[in-house]
PDB file of C-alpha atoms in Angstrom:
ATOM      1  CA  MET A 231      -5.548  14.519  -7.659  1.00  0.00           C
ATOM      2  CA  LEU A 232      -5.417  12.530  -4.426  1.00  0.00           C
ATOM      3  CA  THR A 233      -2.137  11.249  -2.989  1.00  0.00           C
ATOM      4  CA  VAL A 234      -2.322   8.311  -0.596  1.00  0.00           C
ATOM      5  CA  LEU A 235       0.617   7.286   1.583  1.00  0.00           C
ATOM      6  CA  VAL A 236       0.405   3.927   3.306  1.00  0.00           C
ATOM      7  CA  LYS A 237       2.987   2.642   5.767  1.00  0.00           C
ATOM      8  CA  MET A 238       2.726  -1.047   6.575  1.00  0.00           C
ATOM      9  CA  VAL A 239       4.964  -2.956   8.952  1.00  0.00           C
ATOM     10  CA  VAL A 240       5.355  -6.737   8.970  1.00  0.00           C
ATOM     11  CA  ASP A 241       7.530  -9.081  10.979  1.00  0.00           C
ATOM     12  CA  GLU A 242      10.489 -10.408   9.005  1.00  0.00           C
ATOM     13  CA  ASN A 243       9.024 -13.936   9.315  1.00  0.00           C
ATOM     14  CA  ASP A 244       5.963 -12.818   7.312  1.00  0.00           C
ATOM     15  CA  TYR A 245       8.020 -10.924   4.734  1.00  0.00           C
ATOM     16  CA  PRO A 246       8.394 -13.816   2.225  1.00  0.00           C
ATOM     17  CA  ARG A 247       4.613 -14.294   2.053  1.00  0.00           C
ATOM     18  CA  PHE A 248       3.648 -10.627   2.313  1.00  0.00           C
ATOM     19  CA  LYS A 249       5.877  -9.034  -0.333  1.00  0.00           C
ATOM     20  CA  PRO A 250       4.595 -10.922  -3.419  1.00  0.00           C
ATOM     21  CA  LEU A 251       0.990 -10.304  -2.353  1.00  0.00           C
ATOM     22  CA  LEU A 252       1.720  -6.590  -1.985  1.00  0.00           C
ATOM     23  CA  LEU A 253       3.493  -6.328  -5.337  1.00  0.00           C
ATOM     24  CA  SER A 254       0.668  -8.156  -7.097  1.00  0.00           C
ATOM     25  CA  ASN A 255      -1.886  -5.824  -5.517  1.00  0.00           C
ATOM     26  CA  ALA A 256       0.148  -2.781  -6.602  1.00  0.00           C
ATOM     27  CA  ALA A 257       0.485  -4.009 -10.191  1.00  0.00           C
ATOM     28  CA  THR A 258      -3.226  -4.761 -10.481  1.00  0.00           C
ATOM     29  CA  SER A 259      -4.119  -1.408  -8.914  1.00  0.00           C
ATOM     30  CA  LEU A 260      -2.341   0.329 -11.783  1.00  0.00           C
ATOM     31  CA  THR A 261      -4.872  -1.175 -14.201  1.00  0.00           C
ATOM     32  CA  GLU A 262      -7.743   0.635 -12.453  1.00  0.00           C
ATOM     33  CA  PRO A 263      -9.056   3.640 -14.410  1.00  0.00           C
ATOM     34  CA  GLY A 264      -8.702   6.061 -11.473  1.00  0.00           C
ATOM     35  CA  CYS A 265      -5.211   4.971 -10.345  1.00  0.00           C
ATOM     36  CA  ASP A 266      -2.450   7.038 -11.971  1.00  0.00           C
ATOM     37  CA  PHE A 267       0.572   5.936  -9.935  1.00  0.00           C
ATOM     38  CA  PHE A 268       1.447   3.231  -7.402  1.00  0.00           C
ATOM     39  CA  SER A 269       4.938   2.684  -6.044  1.00  0.00           C
ATOM     40  CA  VAL A 270       6.208   0.413  -3.281  1.00  0.00           C
ATOM     41  CA  SER A 271       9.360   0.954  -1.208  1.00  0.00           C
ATOM     42  CA  GLU A 272      10.738  -1.133   1.642  1.00  0.00           C
ATOM     43  CA  MET A 273      13.134  -0.790   4.545  1.00  0.00           C
ATOM     44  CA  THR A 274      14.330  -3.453   6.977  1.00  0.00           C
ATOM     45  CA  ASN A 275      14.610  -2.447  10.619  1.00  0.00           C
ATOM     46  CA  GLU A 276      17.404  -4.653  11.951  1.00  0.00           C
ATOM     47  CA  GLU A 277      16.661  -3.821  15.601  1.00  0.00           C
ATOM     48  CA  SER A 278      12.978  -4.716  15.559  1.00  0.00           C
ATOM     49  CA  HIS A 279      13.277  -7.523  12.966  1.00  0.00           C
ATOM     50  CA  GLN A 280      10.497  -5.913  10.996  1.00  0.00           C
ATOM     51  CA  VAL A 281      10.131  -4.711   7.440  1.00  0.00           C
ATOM     52  CA  GLU A 282       8.433  -1.390   6.706  1.00  0.00           C
ATOM     53  CA  PHE A 283       6.716  -0.798   3.381  1.00  0.00           C
ATOM     54  CA  LEU A 284       5.823   2.636   2.079  1.00  0.00           C
ATOM     55  CA  LEU A 285       3.197   2.861  -0.635  1.00  0.00           C
ATOM     56  CA  TYR A 286       2.841   6.047  -2.648  1.00  0.00           C
ATOM     57  CA  GLU A 287      -0.378   6.104  -4.644  1.00  0.00           C
ATOM     58  CA  GLU A 288      -2.063   8.708  -6.824  1.00  0.00           C
ATOM     59  CA  TYR A 289      -5.763   8.566  -7.679  1.00  0.00           C
ATOM     60  CA  LYS A 290      -7.972  10.826  -9.760  1.00  0.00           C
ATOM     61  CA  ASP A 291      -9.937  11.675  -6.607  1.00  0.00           C
ATOM     62  CA  MET A 292     -11.295  10.184  -3.368  1.00  0.00           C
ATOM     63  CA  GLU A 293     -14.066   8.417  -5.284  1.00  0.00           C
ATOM     64  CA  ALA A 294     -11.488   6.554  -7.382  1.00  0.00           C
ATOM     65  CA  PHE A 295      -9.716   5.493  -4.190  1.00  0.00           C
ATOM     66  CA  LYS A 296     -13.015   4.276  -2.709  1.00  0.00           C
ATOM     67  CA  VAL A 297     -13.587   2.210  -5.858  1.00  0.00           C
ATOM     68  CA  HIS A 298     -10.089   0.746  -5.379  1.00  0.00           C
ATOM     69  CA  LEU A 299     -11.026  -0.375  -1.857  1.00  0.00           C
ATOM     70  CA  LYS A 300     -13.956  -2.375  -3.270  1.00  0.00           C
ATOM     71  CA  THR A 301     -12.052  -4.218  -6.014  1.00  0.00           C
ATOM     72  CA  ALA A 302     -11.720  -7.994  -5.790  1.00  0.00           C
ATOM     73  CA  HIS A 303      -7.920  -7.851  -5.852  1.00  0.00           C
ATOM     74  CA  PHE A 304      -7.744  -5.351  -2.972  1.00  0.00           C
ATOM     75  CA  LEU A 305     -10.288  -7.204  -0.847  1.00  0.00           C
ATOM     76  CA  SER A 306      -8.354 -10.441  -1.386  1.00  0.00           C
ATOM     77  CA  PHE A 307      -5.032  -8.771  -0.536  1.00  0.00           C
ATOM     78  CA  ASP A 308      -6.525  -7.147   2.559  1.00  0.00           C
ATOM     79  CA  ALA A 309      -7.959 -10.443   3.824  1.00  0.00           C
ATOM     80  CA  GLU A 310      -4.813 -12.476   3.092  1.00  0.00           C
ATOM     81  CA  THR A 311      -2.439 -10.036   4.773  1.00  0.00           C
ATOM     82  CA  ALA A 312      -4.464  -8.711   7.725  1.00  0.00           C
ATOM     83  CA  GLY A 313      -2.938 -11.202  10.150  1.00  0.00           C
ATOM     84  CA  MET A 314       0.594 -10.362   8.999  1.00  0.00           C
ATOM     85  CA  LEU A 315       0.462  -6.638   9.735  1.00  0.00           C
ATOM     86  CA  VAL A 316       2.157  -5.261  12.821  1.00  0.00           C
ATOM     87  CA  SER A 317       0.800  -1.825  11.915  1.00  0.00           C
ATOM     88  CA  LYS A 318      -0.769   0.113   9.059  1.00  0.00           C
ATOM     89  CA  ASP A 319      -1.082   3.882   8.705  1.00  0.00           C
ATOM     90  CA  VAL A 320      -2.917   5.599   5.847  1.00  0.00           C
ATOM     91  CA  MET A 321      -2.608   9.313   5.061  1.00  0.00           C
ATOM     92  CA  PHE A 322      -4.385  11.383   2.417  1.00  0.00           C
ATOM     93  CA  TYR A 323      -3.037  14.484   0.692  1.00  0.00           C
ATOM     94  CA  ASP A 324      -4.320  16.732  -2.072  1.00  0.00           C
ATOM     95  CA  LEU A 325      -1.676  16.977  -4.780  1.00  0.00           C
ATOM     96  CA  ILE A 326      -0.905  20.649  -5.447  1.00  0.00           C
ATOM     97  CA  GLN A 327       2.078  20.344  -7.824  1.00  0.00           C
ATOM     98  CA  LYS A 328       3.609  17.588  -9.919  1.00  0.00           C
TER      99      LYS A 328
END
């Protein structure tokens, strides 16, 4: 099992457009055969006027994640939100206990 953590930061001005796109992408991702879990958390940083999103995703394996990256819904989300991102960090972990 592959765990993927994604931290995305957007300016608070982009938040109203970004959040529904992210939630739609997450919901559709859960319909993919290799995606077992997808959660989205958020935190507002009052000092920087930015919103941080943390995505916790579980996939059958790296191949399932690579398939996810090629889906129409992900490619659309990625293109629509690229200009809104202040930063994006992706980390991969092998799940050893659940």
